[in-house]
PDB file of C-alpha atoms in Angstrom:
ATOM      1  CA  UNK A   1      28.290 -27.763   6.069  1.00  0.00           C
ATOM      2  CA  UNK A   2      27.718 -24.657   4.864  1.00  0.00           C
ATOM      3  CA  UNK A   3      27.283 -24.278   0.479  1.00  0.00           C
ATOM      4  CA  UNK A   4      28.238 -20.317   0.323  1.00  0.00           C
ATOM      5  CA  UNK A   5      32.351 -20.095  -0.806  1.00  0.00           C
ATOM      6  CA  UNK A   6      32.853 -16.655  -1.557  1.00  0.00           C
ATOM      7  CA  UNK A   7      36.913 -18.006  -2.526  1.00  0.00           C
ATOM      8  CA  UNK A   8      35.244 -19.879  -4.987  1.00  0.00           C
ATOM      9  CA  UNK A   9      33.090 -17.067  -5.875  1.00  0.00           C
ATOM     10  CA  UNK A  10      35.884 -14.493  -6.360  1.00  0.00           C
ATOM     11  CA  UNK A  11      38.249 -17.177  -8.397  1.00  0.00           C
ATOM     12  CA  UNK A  12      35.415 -17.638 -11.240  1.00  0.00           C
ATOM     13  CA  UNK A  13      34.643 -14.164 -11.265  1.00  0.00           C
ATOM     14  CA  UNK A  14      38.362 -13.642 -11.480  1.00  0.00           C
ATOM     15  CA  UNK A  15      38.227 -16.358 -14.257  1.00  0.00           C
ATOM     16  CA  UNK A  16      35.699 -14.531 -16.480  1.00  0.00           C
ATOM     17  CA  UNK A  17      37.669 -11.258 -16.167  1.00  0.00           C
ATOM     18  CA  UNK A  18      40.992 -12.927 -17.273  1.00  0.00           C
ATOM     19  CA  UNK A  19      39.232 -15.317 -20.429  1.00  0.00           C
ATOM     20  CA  UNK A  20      37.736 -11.604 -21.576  1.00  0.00           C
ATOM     21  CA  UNK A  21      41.203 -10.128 -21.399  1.00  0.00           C
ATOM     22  CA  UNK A  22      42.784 -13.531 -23.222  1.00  0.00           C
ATOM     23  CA  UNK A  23      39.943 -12.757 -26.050  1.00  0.00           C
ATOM     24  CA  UNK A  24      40.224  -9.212 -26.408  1.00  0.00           C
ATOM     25  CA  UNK A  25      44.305  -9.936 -26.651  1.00  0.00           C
ATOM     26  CA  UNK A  26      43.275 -11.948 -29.807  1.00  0.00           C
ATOM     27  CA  UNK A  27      41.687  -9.149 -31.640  1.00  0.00           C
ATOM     28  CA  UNK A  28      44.274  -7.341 -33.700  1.00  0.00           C
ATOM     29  CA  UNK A  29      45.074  -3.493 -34.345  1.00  0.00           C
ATOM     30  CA  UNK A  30      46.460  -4.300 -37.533  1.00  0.00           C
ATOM     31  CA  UNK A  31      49.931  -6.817 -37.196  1.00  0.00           C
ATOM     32  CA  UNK A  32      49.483 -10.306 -37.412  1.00  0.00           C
ATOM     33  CA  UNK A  33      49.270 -11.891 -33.867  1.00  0.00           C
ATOM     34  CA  UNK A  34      49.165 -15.806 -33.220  1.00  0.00           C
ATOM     35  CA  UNK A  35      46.588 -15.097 -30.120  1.00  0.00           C
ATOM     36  CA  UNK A  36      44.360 -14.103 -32.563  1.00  0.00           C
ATOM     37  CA  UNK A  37      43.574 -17.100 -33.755  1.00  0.00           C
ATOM     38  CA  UNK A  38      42.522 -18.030 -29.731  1.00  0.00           C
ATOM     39  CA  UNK A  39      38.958 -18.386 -29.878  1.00  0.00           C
ATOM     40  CA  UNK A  40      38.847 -20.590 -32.834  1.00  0.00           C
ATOM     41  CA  UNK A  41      37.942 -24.203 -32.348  1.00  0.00           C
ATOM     42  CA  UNK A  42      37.984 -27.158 -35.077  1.00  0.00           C
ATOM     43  CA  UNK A  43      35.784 -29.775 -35.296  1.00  0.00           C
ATOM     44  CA  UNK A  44      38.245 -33.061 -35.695  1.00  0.00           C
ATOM     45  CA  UNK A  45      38.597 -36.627 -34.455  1.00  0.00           C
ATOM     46  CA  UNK A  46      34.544 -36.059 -33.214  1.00  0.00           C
ATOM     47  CA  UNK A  47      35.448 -33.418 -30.740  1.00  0.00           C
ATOM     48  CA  UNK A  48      35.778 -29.571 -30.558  1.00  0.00           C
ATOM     49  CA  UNK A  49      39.520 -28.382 -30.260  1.00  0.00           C
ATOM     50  CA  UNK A  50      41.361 -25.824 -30.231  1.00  0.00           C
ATOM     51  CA  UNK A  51      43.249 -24.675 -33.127  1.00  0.00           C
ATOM     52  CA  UNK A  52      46.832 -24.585 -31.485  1.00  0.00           C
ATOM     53  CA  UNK A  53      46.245 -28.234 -30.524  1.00  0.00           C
ATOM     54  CA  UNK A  54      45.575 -29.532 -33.929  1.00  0.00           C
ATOM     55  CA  UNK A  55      48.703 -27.095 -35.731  1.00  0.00           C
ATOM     56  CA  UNK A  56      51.208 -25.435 -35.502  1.00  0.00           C
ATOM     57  CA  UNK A  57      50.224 -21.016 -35.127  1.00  0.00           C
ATOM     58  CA  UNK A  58      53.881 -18.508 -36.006  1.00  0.00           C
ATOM     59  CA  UNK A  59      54.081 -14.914 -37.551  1.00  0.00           C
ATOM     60  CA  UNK A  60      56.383 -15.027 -40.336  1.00  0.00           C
ATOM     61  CA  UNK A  61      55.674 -11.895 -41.259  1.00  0.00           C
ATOM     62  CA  UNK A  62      54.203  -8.621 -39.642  1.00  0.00           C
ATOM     63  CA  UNK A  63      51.037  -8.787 -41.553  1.00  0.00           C
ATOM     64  CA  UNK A  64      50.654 -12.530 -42.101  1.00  0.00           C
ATOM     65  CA  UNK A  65      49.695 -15.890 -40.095  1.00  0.00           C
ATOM     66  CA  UNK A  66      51.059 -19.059 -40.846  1.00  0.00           C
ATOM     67  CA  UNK A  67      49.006 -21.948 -39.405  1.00  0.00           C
ATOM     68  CA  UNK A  68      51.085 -25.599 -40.169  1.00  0.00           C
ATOM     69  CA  UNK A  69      48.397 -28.310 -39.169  1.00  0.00           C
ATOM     70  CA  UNK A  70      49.777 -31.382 -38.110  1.00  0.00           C
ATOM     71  CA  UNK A  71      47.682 -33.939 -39.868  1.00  0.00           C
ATOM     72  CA  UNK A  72      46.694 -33.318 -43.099  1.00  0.00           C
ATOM     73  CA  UNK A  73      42.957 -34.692 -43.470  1.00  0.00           C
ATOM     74  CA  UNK A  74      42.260 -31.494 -40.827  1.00  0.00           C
ATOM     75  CA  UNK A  75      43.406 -29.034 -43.067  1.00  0.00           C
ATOM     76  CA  UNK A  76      39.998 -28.377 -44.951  1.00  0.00           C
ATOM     77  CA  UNK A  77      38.286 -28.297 -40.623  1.00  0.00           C
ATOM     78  CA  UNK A  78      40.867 -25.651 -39.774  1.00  0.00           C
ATOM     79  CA  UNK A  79      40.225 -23.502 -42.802  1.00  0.00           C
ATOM     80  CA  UNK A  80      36.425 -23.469 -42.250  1.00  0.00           C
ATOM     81  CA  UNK A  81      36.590 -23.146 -38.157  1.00  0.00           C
ATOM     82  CA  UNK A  82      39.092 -20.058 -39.101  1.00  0.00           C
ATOM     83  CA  UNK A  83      36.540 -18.371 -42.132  1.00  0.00           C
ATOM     84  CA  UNK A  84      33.588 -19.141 -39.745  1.00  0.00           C
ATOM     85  CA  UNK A  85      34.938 -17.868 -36.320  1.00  0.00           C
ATOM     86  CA  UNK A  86      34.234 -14.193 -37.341  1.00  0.00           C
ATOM     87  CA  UNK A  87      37.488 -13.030 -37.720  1.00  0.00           C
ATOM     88  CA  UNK A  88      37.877 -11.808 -40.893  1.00  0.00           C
ATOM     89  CA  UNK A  89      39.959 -13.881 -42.361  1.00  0.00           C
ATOM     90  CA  UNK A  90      40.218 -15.719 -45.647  1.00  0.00           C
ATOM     91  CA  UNK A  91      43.085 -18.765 -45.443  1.00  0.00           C
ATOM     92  CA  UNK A  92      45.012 -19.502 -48.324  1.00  0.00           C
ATOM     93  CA  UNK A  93      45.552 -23.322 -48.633  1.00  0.00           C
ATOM     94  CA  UNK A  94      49.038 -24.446 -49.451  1.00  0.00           C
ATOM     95  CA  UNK A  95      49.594 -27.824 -49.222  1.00  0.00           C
ATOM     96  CA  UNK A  96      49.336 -28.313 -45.322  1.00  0.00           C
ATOM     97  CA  UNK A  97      49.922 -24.613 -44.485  1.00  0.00           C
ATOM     98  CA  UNK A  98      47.162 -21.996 -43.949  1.00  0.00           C
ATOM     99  CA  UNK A  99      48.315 -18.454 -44.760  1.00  0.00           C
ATOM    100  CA  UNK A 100      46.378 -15.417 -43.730  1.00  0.00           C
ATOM    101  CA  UNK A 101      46.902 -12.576 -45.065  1.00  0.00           C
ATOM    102  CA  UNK A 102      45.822  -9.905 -41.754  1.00  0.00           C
ATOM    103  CA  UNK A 103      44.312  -7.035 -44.206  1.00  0.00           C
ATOM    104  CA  UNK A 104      44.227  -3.284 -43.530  1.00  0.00           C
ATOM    105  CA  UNK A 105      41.956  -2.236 -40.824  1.00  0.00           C
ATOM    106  CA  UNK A 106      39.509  -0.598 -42.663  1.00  0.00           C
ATOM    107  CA  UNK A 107      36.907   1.409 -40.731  1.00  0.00           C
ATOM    108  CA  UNK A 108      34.173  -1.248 -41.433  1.00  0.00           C
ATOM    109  CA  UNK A 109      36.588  -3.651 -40.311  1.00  0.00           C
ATOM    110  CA  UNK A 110      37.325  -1.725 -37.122  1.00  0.00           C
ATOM    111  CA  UNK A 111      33.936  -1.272 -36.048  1.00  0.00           C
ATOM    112  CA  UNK A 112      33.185  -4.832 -36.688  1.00  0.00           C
ATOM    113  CA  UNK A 113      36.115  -5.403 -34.666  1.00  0.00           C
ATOM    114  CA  UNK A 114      34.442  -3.683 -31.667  1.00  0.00           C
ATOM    115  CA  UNK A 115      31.054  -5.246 -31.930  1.00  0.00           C
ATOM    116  CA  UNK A 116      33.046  -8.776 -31.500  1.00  0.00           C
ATOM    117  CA  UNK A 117      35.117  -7.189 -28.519  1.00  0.00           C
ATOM    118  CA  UNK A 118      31.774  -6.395 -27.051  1.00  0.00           C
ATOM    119  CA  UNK A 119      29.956  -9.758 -27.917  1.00  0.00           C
ATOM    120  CA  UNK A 120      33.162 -11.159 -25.983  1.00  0.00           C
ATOM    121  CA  UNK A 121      32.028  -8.701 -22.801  1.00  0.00           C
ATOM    122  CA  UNK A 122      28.813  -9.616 -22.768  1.00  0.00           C
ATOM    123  CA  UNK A 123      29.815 -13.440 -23.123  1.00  0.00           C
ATOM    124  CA  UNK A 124      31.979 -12.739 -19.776  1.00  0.00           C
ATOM    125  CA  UNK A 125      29.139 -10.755 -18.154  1.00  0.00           C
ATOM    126  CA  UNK A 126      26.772 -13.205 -18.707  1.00  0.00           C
ATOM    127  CA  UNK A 127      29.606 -15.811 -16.733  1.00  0.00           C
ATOM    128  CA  UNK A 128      29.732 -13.537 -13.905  1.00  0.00           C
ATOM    129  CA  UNK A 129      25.778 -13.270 -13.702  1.00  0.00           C
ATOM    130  CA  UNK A 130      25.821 -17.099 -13.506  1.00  0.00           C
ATOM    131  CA  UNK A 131      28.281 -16.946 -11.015  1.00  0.00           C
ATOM    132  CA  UNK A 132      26.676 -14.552  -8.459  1.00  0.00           C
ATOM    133  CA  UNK A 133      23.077 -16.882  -9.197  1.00  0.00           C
ATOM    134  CA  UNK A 134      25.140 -19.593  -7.929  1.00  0.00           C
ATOM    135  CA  UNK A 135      26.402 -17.964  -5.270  1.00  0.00           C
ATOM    136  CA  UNK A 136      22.993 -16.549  -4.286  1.00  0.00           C
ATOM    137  CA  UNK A 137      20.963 -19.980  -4.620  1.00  0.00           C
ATOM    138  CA  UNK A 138      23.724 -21.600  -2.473  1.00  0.00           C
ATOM    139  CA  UNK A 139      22.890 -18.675   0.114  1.00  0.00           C
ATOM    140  CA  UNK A 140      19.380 -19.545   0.274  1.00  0.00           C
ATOM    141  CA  UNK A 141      19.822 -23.551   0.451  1.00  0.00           C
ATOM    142  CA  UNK A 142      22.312 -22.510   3.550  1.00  0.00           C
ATOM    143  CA  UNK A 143      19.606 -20.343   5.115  1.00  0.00           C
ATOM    144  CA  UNK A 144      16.780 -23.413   4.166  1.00  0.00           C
ATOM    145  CA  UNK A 145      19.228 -25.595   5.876  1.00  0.00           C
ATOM    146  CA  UNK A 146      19.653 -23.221   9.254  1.00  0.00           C
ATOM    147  CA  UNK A 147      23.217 -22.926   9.014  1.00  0.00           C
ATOM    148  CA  UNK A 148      23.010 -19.299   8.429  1.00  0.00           C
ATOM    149  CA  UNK A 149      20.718 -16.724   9.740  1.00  0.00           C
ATOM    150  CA  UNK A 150      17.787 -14.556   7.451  1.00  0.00           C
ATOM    151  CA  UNK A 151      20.466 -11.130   8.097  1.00  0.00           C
ATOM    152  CA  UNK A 152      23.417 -13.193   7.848  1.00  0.00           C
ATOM    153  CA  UNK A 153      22.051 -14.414   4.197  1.00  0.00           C
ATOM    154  CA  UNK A 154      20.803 -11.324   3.491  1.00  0.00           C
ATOM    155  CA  UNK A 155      24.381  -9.347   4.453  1.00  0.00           C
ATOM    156  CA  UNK A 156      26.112 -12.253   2.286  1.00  0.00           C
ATOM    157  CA  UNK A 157      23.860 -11.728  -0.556  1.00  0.00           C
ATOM    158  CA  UNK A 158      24.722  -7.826  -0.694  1.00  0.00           C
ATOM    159  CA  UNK A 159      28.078  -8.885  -0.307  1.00  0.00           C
ATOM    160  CA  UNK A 160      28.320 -11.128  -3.040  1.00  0.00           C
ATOM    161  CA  UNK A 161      25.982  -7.809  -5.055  1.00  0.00           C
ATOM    162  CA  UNK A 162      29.288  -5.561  -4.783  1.00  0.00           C
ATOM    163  CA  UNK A 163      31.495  -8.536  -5.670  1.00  0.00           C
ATOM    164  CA  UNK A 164      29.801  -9.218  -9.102  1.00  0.00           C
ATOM    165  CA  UNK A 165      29.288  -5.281  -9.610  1.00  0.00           C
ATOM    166  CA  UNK A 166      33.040  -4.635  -9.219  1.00  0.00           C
ATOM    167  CA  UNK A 167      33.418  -7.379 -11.483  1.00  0.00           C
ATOM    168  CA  UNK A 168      31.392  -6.287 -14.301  1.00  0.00           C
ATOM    169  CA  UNK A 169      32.862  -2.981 -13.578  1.00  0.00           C
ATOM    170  CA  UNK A 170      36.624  -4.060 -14.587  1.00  0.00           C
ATOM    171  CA  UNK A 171      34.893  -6.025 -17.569  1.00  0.00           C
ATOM    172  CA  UNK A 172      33.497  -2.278 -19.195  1.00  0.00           C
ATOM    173  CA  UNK A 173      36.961  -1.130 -18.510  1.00  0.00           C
ATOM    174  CA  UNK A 174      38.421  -4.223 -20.732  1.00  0.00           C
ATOM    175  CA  UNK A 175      35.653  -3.872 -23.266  1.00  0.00           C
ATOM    176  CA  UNK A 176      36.170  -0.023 -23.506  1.00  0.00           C
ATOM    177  CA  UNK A 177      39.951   0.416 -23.520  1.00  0.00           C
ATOM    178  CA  UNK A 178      40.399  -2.169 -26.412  1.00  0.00           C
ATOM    179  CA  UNK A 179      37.201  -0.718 -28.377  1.00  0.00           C
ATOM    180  CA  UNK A 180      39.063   2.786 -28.158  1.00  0.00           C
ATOM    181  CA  UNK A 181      42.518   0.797 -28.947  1.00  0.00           C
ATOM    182  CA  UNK A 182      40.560  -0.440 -32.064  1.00  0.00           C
ATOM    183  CA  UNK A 183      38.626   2.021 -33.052  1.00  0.00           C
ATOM    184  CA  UNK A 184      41.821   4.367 -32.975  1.00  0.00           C
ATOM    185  CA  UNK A 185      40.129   7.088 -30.517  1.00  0.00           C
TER     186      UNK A 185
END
């Protein structure tokens, strides 16, 4: 049976394009959003979580994050996975609540803003290069094993080219529109 799934090809794709948008949603503009606080991942109970499963995430106020966590020997793991994840972001520990203050977007904090908006494109590029050298090995082991023909791999394998082009295509669009969204262009 043939290796080449070009469904499964398209859904992962898909997949990369939809975990950049989740991760480019997290980056603020300036108001205190819970999805920025996304990407962040604790180290508790020996395993790598993420935040909302360890606490509690709410916007109390327009420029400030509340984060309850649940039990409180994580509290000092969720304020250093929050300072470390590049955000920006300096919890105040009160008791078992994190506050964050979001601060003004100044223009250093913009443009370091963008460089972690484009660190999160290449992140999803990189996925959809993977996923096209999977798709392309699983081409060749097809052809290896005679189930498809030397054109019929080599028609696939431009195929699968425009796929992961078109792909990567949507991804500069994501990158670019929220660079220019924080960047204020």
């Amino acid at each position: 049976m043939a290796q080449y799934d070009k469904a499964d090809l398209e859904r992962r794709m898909h997949g990369a394009v939809e975990s950049l948008k989740g991760d480019l949603s997290g980056l603020r503009t300036g108001r205190a959003n819970i999805q920025l606080l996304d990407p962040v991942t604790v180290e508790v109970y020996g395993a790598h979580m993420p935040l909302n499963q360890v606490a509690t995430v709410s916007a109390p106020e327009p420029r400030m994050l509340s984060v309850q966590v649940w039990d409180k020997s994580n509290v000092g793991p969720c304020d250093k996975a929050i300072r470390s994840a590049g955000l920006g972001l300096n919890p105040i520990v009160d008791g078992q609540t994190l506050r964050l203050p979001i601060p003004d977007l100044t223009e250093e904090r913009r443009k370091e803003l963008a460089k972690l908006a484009s660190k999160y494109a290449e992140g999803a590029r990189v996925a959809v290069r993977n996923v096209r050298r999977d798709g392309m090995d699983s081409l060749k082991t097809d052809e290896k094993k005679g189930e498809i023909s030397e054109d019929e791999r080599k028609r696939l394998e431009t195929e699968v080219q425009k796929l992961t082009d078109s792909t990567i295509a949507d991804i500069d669009a994501a990158a670019a529109a929220k660079e220019k969204e924080i960047l204020g262009h």
